[in-house]
Structure formats: structure tokens, C-alpha cells
PDB file of C-alpha atoms in Angstrom:
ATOM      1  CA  UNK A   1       0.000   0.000   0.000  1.00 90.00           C
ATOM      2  CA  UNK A   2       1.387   3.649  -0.687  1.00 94.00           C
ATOM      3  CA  UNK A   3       0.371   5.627   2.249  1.00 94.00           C
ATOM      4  CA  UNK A   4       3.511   8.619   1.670  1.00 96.00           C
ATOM      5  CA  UNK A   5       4.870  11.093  -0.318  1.00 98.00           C
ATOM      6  CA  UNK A   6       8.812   9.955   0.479  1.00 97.00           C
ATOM      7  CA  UNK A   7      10.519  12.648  -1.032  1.00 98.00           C
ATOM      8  CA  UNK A   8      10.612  15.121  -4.181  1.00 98.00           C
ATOM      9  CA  UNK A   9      13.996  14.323  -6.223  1.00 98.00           C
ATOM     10  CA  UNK A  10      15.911  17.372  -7.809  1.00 98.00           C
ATOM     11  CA  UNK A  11      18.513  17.232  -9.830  1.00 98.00           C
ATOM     12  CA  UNK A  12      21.808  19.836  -9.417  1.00 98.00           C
ATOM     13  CA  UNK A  13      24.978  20.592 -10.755  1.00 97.00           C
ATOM     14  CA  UNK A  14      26.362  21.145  -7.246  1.00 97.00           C
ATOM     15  CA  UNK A  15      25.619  18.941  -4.990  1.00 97.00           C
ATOM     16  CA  UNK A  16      26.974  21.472  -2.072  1.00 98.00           C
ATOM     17  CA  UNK A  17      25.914  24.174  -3.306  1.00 97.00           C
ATOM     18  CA  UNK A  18      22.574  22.886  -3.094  1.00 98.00           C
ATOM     19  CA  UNK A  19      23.239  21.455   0.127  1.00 97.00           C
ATOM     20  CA  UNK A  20      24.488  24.992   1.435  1.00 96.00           C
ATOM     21  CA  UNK A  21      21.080  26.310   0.304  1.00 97.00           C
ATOM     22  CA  UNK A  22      18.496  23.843   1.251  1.00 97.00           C
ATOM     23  CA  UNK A  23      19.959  23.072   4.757  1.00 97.00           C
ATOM     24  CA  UNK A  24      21.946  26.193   5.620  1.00 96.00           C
ATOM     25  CA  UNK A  25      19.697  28.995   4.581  1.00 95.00           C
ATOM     26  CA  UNK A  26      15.970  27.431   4.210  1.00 95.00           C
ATOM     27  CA  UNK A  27      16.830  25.061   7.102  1.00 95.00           C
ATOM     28  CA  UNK A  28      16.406  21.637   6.183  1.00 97.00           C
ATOM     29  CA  UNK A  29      18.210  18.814   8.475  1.00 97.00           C
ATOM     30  CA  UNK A  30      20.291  16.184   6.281  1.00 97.00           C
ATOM     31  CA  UNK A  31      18.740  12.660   6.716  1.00 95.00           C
ATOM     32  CA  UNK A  32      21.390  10.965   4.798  1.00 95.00           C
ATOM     33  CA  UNK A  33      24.265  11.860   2.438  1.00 97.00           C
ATOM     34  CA  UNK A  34      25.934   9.058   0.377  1.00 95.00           C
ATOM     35  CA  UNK A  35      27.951   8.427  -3.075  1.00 95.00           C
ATOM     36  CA  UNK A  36      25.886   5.611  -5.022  1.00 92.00           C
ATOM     37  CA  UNK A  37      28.624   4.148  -7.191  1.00 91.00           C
ATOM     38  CA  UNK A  38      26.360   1.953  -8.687  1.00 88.00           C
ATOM     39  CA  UNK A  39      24.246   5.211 -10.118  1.00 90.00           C
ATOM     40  CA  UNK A  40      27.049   7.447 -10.278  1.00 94.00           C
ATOM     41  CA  UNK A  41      25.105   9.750  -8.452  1.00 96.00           C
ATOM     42  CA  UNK A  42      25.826  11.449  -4.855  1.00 97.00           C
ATOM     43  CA  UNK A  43      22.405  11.583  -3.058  1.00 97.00           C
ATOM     44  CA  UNK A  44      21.347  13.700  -0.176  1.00 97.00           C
ATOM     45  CA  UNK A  45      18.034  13.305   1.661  1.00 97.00           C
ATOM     46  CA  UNK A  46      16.991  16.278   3.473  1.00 98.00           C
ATOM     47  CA  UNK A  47      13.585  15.874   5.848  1.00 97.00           C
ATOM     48  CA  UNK A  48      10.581  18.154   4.989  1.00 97.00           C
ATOM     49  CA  UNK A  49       8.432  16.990   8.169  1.00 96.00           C
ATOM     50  CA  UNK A  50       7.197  13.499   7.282  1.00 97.00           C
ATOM     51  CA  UNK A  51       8.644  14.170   3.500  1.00 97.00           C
ATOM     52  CA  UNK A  52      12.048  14.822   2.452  1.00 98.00           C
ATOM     53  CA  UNK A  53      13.625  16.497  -0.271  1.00 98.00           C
ATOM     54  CA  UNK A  54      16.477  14.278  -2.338  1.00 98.00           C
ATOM     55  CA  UNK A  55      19.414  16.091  -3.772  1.00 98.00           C
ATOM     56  CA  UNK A  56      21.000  14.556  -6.779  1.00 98.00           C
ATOM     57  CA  UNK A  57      24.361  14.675  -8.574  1.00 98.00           C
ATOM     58  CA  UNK A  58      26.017  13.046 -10.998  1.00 97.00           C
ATOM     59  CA  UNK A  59      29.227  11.722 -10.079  1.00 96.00           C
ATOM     60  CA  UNK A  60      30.309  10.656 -13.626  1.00 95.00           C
ATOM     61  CA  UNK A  61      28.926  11.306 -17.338  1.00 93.00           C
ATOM     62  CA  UNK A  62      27.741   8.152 -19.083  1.00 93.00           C
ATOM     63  CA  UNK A  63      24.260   7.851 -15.935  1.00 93.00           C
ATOM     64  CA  UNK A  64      20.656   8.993 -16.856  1.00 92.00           C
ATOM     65  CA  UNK A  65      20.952  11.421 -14.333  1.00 95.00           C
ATOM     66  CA  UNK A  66      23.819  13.315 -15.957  1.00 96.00           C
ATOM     67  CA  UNK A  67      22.131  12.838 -19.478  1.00 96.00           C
ATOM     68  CA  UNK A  68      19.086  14.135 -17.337  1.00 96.00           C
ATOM     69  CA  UNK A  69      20.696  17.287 -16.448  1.00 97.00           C
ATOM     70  CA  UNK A  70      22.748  17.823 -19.349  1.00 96.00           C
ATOM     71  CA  UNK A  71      19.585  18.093 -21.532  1.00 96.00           C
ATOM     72  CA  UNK A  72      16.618  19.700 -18.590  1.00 96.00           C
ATOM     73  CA  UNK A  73      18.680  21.715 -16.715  1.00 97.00           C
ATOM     74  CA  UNK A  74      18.592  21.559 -13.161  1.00 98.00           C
ATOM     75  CA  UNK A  75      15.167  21.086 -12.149  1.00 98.00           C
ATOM     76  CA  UNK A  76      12.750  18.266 -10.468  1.00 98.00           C
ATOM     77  CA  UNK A  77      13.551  15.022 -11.442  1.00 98.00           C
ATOM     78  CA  UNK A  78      11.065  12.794  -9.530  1.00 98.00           C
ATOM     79  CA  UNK A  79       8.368  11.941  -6.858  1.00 98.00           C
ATOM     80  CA  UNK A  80       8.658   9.264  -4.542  1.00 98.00           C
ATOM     81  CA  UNK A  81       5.773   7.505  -2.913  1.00 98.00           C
ATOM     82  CA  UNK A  82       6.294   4.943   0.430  1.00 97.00           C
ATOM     83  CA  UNK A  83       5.129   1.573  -0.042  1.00 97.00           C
ATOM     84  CA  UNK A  84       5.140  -1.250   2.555  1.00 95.00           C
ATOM     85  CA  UNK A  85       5.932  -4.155   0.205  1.00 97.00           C
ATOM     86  CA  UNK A  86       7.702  -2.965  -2.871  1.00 97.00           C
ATOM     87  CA  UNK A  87       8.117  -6.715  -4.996  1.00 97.00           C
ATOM     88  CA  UNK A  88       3.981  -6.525  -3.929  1.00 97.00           C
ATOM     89  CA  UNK A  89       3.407  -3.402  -5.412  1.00 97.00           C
ATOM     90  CA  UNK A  90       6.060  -3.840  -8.856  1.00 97.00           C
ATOM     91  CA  UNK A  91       4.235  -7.524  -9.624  1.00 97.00           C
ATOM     92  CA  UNK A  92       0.678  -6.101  -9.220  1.00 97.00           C
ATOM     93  CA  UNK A  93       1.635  -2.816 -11.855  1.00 98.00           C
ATOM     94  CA  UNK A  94       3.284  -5.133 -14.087  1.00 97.00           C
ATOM     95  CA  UNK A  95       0.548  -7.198 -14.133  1.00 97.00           C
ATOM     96  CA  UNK A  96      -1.507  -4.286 -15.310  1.00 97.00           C
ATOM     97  CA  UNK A  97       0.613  -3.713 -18.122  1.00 97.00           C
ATOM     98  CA  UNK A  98       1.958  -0.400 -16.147  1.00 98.00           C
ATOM     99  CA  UNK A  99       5.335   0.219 -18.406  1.00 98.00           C
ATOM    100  CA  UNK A 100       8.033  -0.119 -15.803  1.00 98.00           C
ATOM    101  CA  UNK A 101      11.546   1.057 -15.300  1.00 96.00           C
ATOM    102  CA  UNK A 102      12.314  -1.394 -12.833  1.00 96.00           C
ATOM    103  CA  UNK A 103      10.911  -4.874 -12.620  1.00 94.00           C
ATOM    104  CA  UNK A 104      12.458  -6.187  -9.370  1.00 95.00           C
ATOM    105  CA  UNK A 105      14.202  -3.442  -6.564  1.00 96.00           C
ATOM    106  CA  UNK A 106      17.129  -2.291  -6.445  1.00 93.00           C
ATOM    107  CA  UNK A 107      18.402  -0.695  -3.054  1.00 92.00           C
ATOM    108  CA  UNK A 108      18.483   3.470  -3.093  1.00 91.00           C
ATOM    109  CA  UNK A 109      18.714   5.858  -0.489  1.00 92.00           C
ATOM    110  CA  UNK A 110      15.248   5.435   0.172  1.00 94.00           C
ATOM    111  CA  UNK A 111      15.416   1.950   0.859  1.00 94.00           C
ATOM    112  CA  UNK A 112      14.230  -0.473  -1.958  1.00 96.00           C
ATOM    113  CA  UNK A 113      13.601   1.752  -4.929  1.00 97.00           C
ATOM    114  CA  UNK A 114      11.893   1.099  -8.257  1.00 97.00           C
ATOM    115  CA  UNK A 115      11.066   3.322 -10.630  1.00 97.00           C
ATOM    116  CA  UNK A 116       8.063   3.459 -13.432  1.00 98.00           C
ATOM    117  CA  UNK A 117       8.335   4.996 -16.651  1.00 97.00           C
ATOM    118  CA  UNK A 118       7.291   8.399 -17.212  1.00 97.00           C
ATOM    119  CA  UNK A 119       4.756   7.822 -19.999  1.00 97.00           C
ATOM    120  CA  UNK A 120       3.173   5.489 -17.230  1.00 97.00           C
ATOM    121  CA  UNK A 121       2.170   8.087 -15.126  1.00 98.00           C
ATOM    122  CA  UNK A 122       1.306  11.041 -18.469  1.00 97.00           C
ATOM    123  CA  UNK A 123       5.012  12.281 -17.709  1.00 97.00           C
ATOM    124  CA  UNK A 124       5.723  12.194 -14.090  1.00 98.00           C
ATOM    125  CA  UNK A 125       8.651  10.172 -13.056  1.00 98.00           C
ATOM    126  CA  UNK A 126       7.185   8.193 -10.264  1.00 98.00           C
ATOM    127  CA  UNK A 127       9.596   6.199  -7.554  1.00 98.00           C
ATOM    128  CA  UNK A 128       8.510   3.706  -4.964  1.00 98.00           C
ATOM    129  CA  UNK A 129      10.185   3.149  -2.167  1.00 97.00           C
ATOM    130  CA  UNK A 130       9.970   0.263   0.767  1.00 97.00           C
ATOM    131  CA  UNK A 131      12.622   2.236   3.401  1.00 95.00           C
ATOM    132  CA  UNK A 132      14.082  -0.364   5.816  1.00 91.00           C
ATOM    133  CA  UNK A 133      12.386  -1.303   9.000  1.00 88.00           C
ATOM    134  CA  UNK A 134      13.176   0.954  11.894  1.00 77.00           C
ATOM    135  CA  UNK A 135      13.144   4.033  10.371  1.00 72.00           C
ATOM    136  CA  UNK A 136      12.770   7.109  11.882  1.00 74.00           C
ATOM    137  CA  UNK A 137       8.793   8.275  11.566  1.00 80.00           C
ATOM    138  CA  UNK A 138       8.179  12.080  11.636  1.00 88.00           C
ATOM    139  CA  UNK A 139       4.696  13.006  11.588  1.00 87.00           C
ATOM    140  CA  UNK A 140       4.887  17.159  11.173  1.00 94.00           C
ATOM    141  CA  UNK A 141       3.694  18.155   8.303  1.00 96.00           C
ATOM    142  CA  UNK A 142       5.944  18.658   5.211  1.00 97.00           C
ATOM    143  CA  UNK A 143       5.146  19.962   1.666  1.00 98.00           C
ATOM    144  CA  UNK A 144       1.980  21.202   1.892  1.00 97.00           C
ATOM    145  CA  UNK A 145       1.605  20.800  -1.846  1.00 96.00           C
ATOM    146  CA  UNK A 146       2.909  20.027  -4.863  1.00 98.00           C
ATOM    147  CA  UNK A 147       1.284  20.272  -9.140  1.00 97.00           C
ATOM    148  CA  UNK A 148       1.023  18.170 -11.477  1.00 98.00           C
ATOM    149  CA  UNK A 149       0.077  19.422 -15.272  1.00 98.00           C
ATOM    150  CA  UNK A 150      -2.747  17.246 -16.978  1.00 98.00           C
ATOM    151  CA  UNK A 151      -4.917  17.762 -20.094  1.00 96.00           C
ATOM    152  CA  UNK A 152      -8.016  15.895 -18.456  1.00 97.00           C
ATOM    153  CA  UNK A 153      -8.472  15.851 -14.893  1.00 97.00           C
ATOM    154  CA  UNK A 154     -10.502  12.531 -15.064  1.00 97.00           C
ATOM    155  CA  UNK A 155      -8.623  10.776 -16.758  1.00 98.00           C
ATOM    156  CA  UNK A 156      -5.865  12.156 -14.772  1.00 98.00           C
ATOM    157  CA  UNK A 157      -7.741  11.086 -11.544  1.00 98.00           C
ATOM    158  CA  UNK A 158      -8.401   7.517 -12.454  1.00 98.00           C
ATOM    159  CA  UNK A 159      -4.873   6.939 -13.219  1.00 98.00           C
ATOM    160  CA  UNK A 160      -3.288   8.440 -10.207  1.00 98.00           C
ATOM    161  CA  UNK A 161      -6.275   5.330  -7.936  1.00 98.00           C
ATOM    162  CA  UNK A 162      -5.672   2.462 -10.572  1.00 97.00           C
ATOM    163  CA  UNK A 163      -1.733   2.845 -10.713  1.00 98.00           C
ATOM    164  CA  UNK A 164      -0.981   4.390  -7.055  1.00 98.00           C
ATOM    165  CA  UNK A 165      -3.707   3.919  -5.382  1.00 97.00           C
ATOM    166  CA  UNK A 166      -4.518   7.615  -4.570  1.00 98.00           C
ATOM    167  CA  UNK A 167      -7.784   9.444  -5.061  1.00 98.00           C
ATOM    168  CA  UNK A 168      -9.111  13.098  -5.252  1.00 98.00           C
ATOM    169  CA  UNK A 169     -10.723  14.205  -2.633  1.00 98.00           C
ATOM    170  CA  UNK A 170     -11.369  18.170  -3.465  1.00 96.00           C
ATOM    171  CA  UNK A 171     -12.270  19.332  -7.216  1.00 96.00           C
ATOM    172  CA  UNK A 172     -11.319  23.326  -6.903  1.00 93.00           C
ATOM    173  CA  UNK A 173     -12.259  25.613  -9.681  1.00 93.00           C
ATOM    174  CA  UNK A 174      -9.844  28.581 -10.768  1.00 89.00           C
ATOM    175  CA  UNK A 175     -12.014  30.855 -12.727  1.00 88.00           C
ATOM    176  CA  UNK A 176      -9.308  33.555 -13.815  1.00 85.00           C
ATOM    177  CA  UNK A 177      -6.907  31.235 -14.561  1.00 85.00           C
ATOM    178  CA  UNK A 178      -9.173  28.764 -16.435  1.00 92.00           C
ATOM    179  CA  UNK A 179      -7.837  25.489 -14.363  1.00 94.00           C
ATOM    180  CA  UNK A 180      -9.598  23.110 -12.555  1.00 96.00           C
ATOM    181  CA  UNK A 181      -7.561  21.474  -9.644  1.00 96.00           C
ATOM    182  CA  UNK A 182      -8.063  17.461  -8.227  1.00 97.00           C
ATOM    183  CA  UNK A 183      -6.491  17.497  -4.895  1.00 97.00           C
ATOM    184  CA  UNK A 184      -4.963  14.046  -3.700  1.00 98.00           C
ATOM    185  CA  UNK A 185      -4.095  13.720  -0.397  1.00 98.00           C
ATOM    186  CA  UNK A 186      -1.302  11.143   0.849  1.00 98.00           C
ATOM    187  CA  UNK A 187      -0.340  11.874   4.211  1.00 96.00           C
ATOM    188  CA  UNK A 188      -0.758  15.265   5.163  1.00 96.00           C
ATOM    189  CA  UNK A 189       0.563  16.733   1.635  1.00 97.00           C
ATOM    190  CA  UNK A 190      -1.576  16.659  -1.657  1.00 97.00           C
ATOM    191  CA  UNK A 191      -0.785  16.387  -5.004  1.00 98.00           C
ATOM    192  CA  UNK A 192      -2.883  19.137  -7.248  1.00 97.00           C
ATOM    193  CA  UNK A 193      -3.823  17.617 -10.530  1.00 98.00           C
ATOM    194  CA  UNK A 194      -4.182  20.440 -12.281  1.00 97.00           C
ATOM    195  CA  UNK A 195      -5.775  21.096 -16.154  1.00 97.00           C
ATOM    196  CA  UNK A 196      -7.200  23.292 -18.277  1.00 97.00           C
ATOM    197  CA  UNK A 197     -11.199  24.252 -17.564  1.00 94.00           C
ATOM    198  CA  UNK A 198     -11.669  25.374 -20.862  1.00 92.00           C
ATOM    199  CA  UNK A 199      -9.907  25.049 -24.603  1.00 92.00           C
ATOM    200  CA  UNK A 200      -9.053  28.709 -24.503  1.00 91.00           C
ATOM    201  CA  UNK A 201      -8.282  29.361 -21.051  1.00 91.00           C
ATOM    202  CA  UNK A 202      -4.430  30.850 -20.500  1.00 90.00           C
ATOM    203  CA  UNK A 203      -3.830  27.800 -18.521  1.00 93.00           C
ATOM    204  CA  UNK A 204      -4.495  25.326 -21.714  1.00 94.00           C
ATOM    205  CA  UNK A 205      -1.940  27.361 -23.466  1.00 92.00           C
ATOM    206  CA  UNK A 206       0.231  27.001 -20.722  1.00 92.00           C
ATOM    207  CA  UNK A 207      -0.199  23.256 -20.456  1.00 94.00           C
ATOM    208  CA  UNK A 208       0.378  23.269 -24.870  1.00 94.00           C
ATOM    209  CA  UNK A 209       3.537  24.707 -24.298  1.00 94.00           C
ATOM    210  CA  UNK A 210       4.810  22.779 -21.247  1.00 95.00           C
ATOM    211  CA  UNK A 211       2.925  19.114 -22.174  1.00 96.00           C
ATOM    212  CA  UNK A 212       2.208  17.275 -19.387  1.00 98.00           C
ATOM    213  CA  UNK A 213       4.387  16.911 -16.120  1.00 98.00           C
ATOM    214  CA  UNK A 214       4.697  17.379 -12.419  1.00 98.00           C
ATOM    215  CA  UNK A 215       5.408  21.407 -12.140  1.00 97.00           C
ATOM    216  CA  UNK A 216       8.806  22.053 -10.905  1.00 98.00           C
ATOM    217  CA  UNK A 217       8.053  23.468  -7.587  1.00 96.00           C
ATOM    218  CA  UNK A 218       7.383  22.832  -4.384  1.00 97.00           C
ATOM    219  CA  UNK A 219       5.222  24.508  -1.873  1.00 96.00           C
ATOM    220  CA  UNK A 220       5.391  24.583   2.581  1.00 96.00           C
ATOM    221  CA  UNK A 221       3.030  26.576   4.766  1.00 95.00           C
ATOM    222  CA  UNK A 222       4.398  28.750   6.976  1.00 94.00           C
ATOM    223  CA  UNK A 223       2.445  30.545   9.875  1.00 92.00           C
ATOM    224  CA  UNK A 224       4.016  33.991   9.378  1.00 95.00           C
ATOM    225  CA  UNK A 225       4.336  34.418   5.841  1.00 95.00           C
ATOM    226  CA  UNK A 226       6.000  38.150   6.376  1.00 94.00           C
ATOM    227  CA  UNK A 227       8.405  36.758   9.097  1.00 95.00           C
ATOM    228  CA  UNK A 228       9.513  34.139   7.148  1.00 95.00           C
ATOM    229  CA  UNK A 229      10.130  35.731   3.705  1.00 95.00           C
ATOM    230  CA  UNK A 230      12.144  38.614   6.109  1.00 95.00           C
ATOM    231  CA  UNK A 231      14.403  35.927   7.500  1.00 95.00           C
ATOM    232  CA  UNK A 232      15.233  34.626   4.343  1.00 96.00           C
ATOM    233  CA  UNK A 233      15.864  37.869   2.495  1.00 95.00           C
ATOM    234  CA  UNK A 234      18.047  38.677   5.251  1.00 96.00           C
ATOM    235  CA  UNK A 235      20.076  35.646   4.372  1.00 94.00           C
ATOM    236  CA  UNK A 236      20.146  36.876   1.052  1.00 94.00           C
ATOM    237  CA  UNK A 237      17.252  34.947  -0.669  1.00 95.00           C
ATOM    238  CA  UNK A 238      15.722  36.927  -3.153  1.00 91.00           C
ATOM    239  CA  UNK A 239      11.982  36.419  -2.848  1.00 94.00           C
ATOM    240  CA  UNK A 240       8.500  37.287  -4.855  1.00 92.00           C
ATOM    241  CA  UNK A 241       6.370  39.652  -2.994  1.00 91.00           C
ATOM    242  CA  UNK A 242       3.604  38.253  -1.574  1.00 91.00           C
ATOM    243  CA  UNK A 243       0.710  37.860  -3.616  1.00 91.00           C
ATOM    244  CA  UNK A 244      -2.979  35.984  -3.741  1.00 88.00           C
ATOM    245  CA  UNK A 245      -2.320  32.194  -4.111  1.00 85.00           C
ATOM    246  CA  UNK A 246      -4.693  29.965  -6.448  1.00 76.00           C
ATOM    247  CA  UNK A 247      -5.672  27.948  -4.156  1.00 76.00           C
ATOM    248  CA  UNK A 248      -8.766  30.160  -2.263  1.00 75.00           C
ATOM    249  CA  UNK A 249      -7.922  31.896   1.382  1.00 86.00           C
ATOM    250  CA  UNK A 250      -3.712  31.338   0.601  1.00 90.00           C
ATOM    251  CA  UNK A 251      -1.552  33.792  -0.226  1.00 94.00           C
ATOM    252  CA  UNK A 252       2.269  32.650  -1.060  1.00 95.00           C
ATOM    253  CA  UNK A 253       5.750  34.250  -1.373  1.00 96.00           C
ATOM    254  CA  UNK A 254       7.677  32.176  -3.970  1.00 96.00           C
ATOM    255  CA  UNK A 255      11.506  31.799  -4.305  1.00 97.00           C
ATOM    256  CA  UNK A 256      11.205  31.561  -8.050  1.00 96.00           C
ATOM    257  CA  UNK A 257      13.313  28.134  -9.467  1.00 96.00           C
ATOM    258  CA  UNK A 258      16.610  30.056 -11.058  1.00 95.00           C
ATOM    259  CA  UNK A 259      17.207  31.464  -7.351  1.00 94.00           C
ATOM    260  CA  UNK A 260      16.502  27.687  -5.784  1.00 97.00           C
ATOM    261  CA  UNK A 261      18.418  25.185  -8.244  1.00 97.00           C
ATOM    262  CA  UNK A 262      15.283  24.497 -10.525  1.00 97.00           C
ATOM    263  CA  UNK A 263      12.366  24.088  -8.220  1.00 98.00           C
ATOM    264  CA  UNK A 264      10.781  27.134  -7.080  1.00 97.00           C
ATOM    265  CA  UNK A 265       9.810  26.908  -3.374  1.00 97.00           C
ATOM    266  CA  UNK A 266       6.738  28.414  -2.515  1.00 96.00           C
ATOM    267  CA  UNK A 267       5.999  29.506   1.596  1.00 96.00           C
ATOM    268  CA  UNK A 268       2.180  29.442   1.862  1.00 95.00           C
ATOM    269  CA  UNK A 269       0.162  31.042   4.380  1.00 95.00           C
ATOM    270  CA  UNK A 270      -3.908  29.695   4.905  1.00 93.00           C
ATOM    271  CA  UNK A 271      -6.301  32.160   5.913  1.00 86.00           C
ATOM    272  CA  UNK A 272      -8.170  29.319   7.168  1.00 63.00           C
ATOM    273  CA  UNK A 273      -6.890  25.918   7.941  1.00 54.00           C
ATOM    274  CA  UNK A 274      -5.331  24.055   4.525  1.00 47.00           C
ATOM    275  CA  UNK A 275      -7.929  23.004   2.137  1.00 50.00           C
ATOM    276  CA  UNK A 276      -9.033  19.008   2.314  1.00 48.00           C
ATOM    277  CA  UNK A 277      -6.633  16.944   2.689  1.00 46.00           C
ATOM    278  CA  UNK A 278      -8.116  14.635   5.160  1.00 43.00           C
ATOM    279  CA  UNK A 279     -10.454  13.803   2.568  1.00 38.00           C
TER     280      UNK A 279
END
């Protein structure tokens, strides 16, 4: 059963740099930080309440995730769900006809890792992990959400139950932007499926010239939105002004992605308690 979001995966140039960034100035603790000779990768996991955010760099030239970076950029790479019996969940997908990456684990940072294809999941590279037994267990809250770009939010939604398990729980309507959000909750983050409400709404033209994919950004409430966009423009982090969220009653301050190694991170603040995710 996948009852997690594990961890968002980003690919960097820098693996320090990164590091300096993530856990110095937004204030991230490192989980684990390892060179996976195997991958030719190094991998940091850095905890995001019960999620954490993976750090990725390329050791040598001839992995995916070099030839990942050399042609995207850094940006997100991945999501990463929890499962409790990874060989359970792989035979059951692949008996579905789910187009796979991996057909029997392989041991990650995570744990037991496998991944799917992206044209499995309508672009989104999708990871499951098994992590090993006696694992630390945080239960703050982490990301409070993150997108994902789809042309049709129903077909979008019966994918995300028939291949992960994970339903929508909230349809939201975004008049002036012409989108139509599915929010699915897994542990106390969702995942906005997000698509166009109309043919000619700016968001469909947005979604033509992006295709489908999870967004490359990342979003965490914060209680004091002014405080905390102070502190971090005191440590030099150049930040958006605050401005009126999507989402209803939110308003968010967003490092935008060139300032925070691909993925902008947005700090959102709920006039109200954050929309359903307890279903």
C-alpha cells in the first residue's frame, strides 16, 4: 500500500551548493548523504516533516541522471511515494501492463527503490520506495503541496487510484486562470492535478507549451508568511512579494526556481486551515 509522499527528487549541478542552500539557509536537516557508485550519483536526503527532499548529482557522465541534467537543466527530477511491500506493489503494476523502469528493486537511499516509466504516469517520473524497517517516523507536516500538469483531470484522476492507489478528494475551480484542480491527499501533503477548464483558457496554453508533467516546484506553509520571507531575504534569498495564491484563502511568497536550483519553493500562508486533505 502507498500511504507517503517519500521525497521530491531534484537534480543539481552542485551537490553542495545545493546542500548549502536547502539546509543552511531554508533550514532543512540532512537525513542521509551518500555516493551511489552503482548510479554514479551522490544523493542527499533532506527531511521536509514526514517528506524529504532528495538532492542529486552526478558523479560521472555516461548515468541517466547526468544525461538528465545535461539536456533539462537543473530542475525536479522525480516523486517518490512509500510503499510497505515494494516486490507486492512492482508484480501487481506489471501485471496491469503499467510500463516499468524497474521490474524487481534495487536498493536506493530510500530503501528499496523502483522506478516506473514516465509515460506510465502522463510524464511524471514516479519512484517507490519500501525504506528499511526501523526508520525514523516524523509526523509534522511537510510539503503542503505540490502540481502536477494534466490535459483531463478525469482521466488524470483515475490513473493516479488504478496505478498508485490515490484518489481526489477536493475538485477546486480557478475561474481567472481557467484550471480546474483534483487534490490528492497522501499523508498530510496533496498532489494538485491540475488542467485546463476550458480550450481557450491561458492555462491550456500554458499546459500546450509545457505538455504534461509534475510542475517544478514545491510549496510549505508557513504561519508567518511576512516573518519568514524577512528571514530569508536577510540571508540573502531573493523572494516574490507576496501575492494571492490559487488555491482560495492562501496567499504565497515564492523563491522563483533560477534562485533555488530548478524548483521554485513556494511559503504558503492559509487564511483558514489548509484546504481538504483529510479527505
Amino acid at each position: 500500500m502507498i500511504d507517503l509522499l517519500h521525497h521530491v527528487g531534484i537534480v543539481v549541478n552542485d551537490a553542495d551548493r545545493a546542500l548549502s542552500f536547502y539546509r543552511d539557509v531554508v533550514g532543512l536537516p540532512v537525513v542521509a548523504d551518500s555516493v551511489l557508485d552503482d548510479q554514479g550519483v551522490r544523493a542527499i536526503l533532506l527531511a521536509v516533516g514526514e517528506n524529504e527532499l532528495e538532492i542529486l548529482s552526478p558523479t560521472r557522465s555516461d548515468t541517466g541522471v547526468a544525461r538528465f541534467l545535461e539536456s533539462r537543466g537543473e530542475t525536479l527530477h522525480h516523486l517518490c511515494f512509500r510503499t510497505d511491500d515494494i516486490a507486492r506493489e512492482i508484480a501487481r503494476l506489471d501485471e496491469a501492463g503499467v510500463e516499468l523502469v524497474d521490474r524487481e528493486p534495487r536498493e536506493g537511499l530510500a530503501g528499496r527503490v523502483a522506478f516506473l516509466h514516465p509515460r506510465a504516469m502522463r510524464g511524471v517520473l514516479v519512484e517507490l520506495a519500501e525504506p528499511p524497517p526501523g526508520g525514523e517516523e516524523r509526523d509534522q507536516k511537510g510539503f503542503d503541496h505540490l502540481s502536477v500538469r494534466t490535459r483531463d483531470l478525469d482521466e488524470a484522476a483515475l490513473l493516479w487510484r488504478e496505478v498508485l492507489g490515490l484518489g481526489v478528494a477536493r475538485r477546486v475551480e480557478v475561474e481567472e486562470a481557467g484550471m480546474v484542480v483534483g487534490q490528492v491527499p497522501v499523508g498530510r501533503c496533496r498532489i494538485d492535478l491540475v488542467a485546463p477548464s476550458r480550450p481557450d483558457a491561458p492555462y491550456a496554453l500554458e499546459l500546450e507549451r509545457l505538455g504534461e508533467g509534475a510542475e517544478p516546484r514545491v510549496a510549505l506553509e508557513v504561519e508567518d508568511l511576512a516573518g519568514e520571507a524577512a528571514r530569508l531575504r536577510a540571508a540573502g534569498v531573493a523572494l516574490d512579494d507576496a501575492a494571492q495564491a490559487a488555491t482560495p484563502g492562501a496567499r504565497v511568497a515564492a523563491i522563483p526556481a533560477e534562485r533555488a536550483f530548478g524548483v521554485a519553493v513556494e511559503l504558503t500562508a492559509y487564511d483558514r486551515p489548509g484546504p481538504g486533505t483529510e479527505g
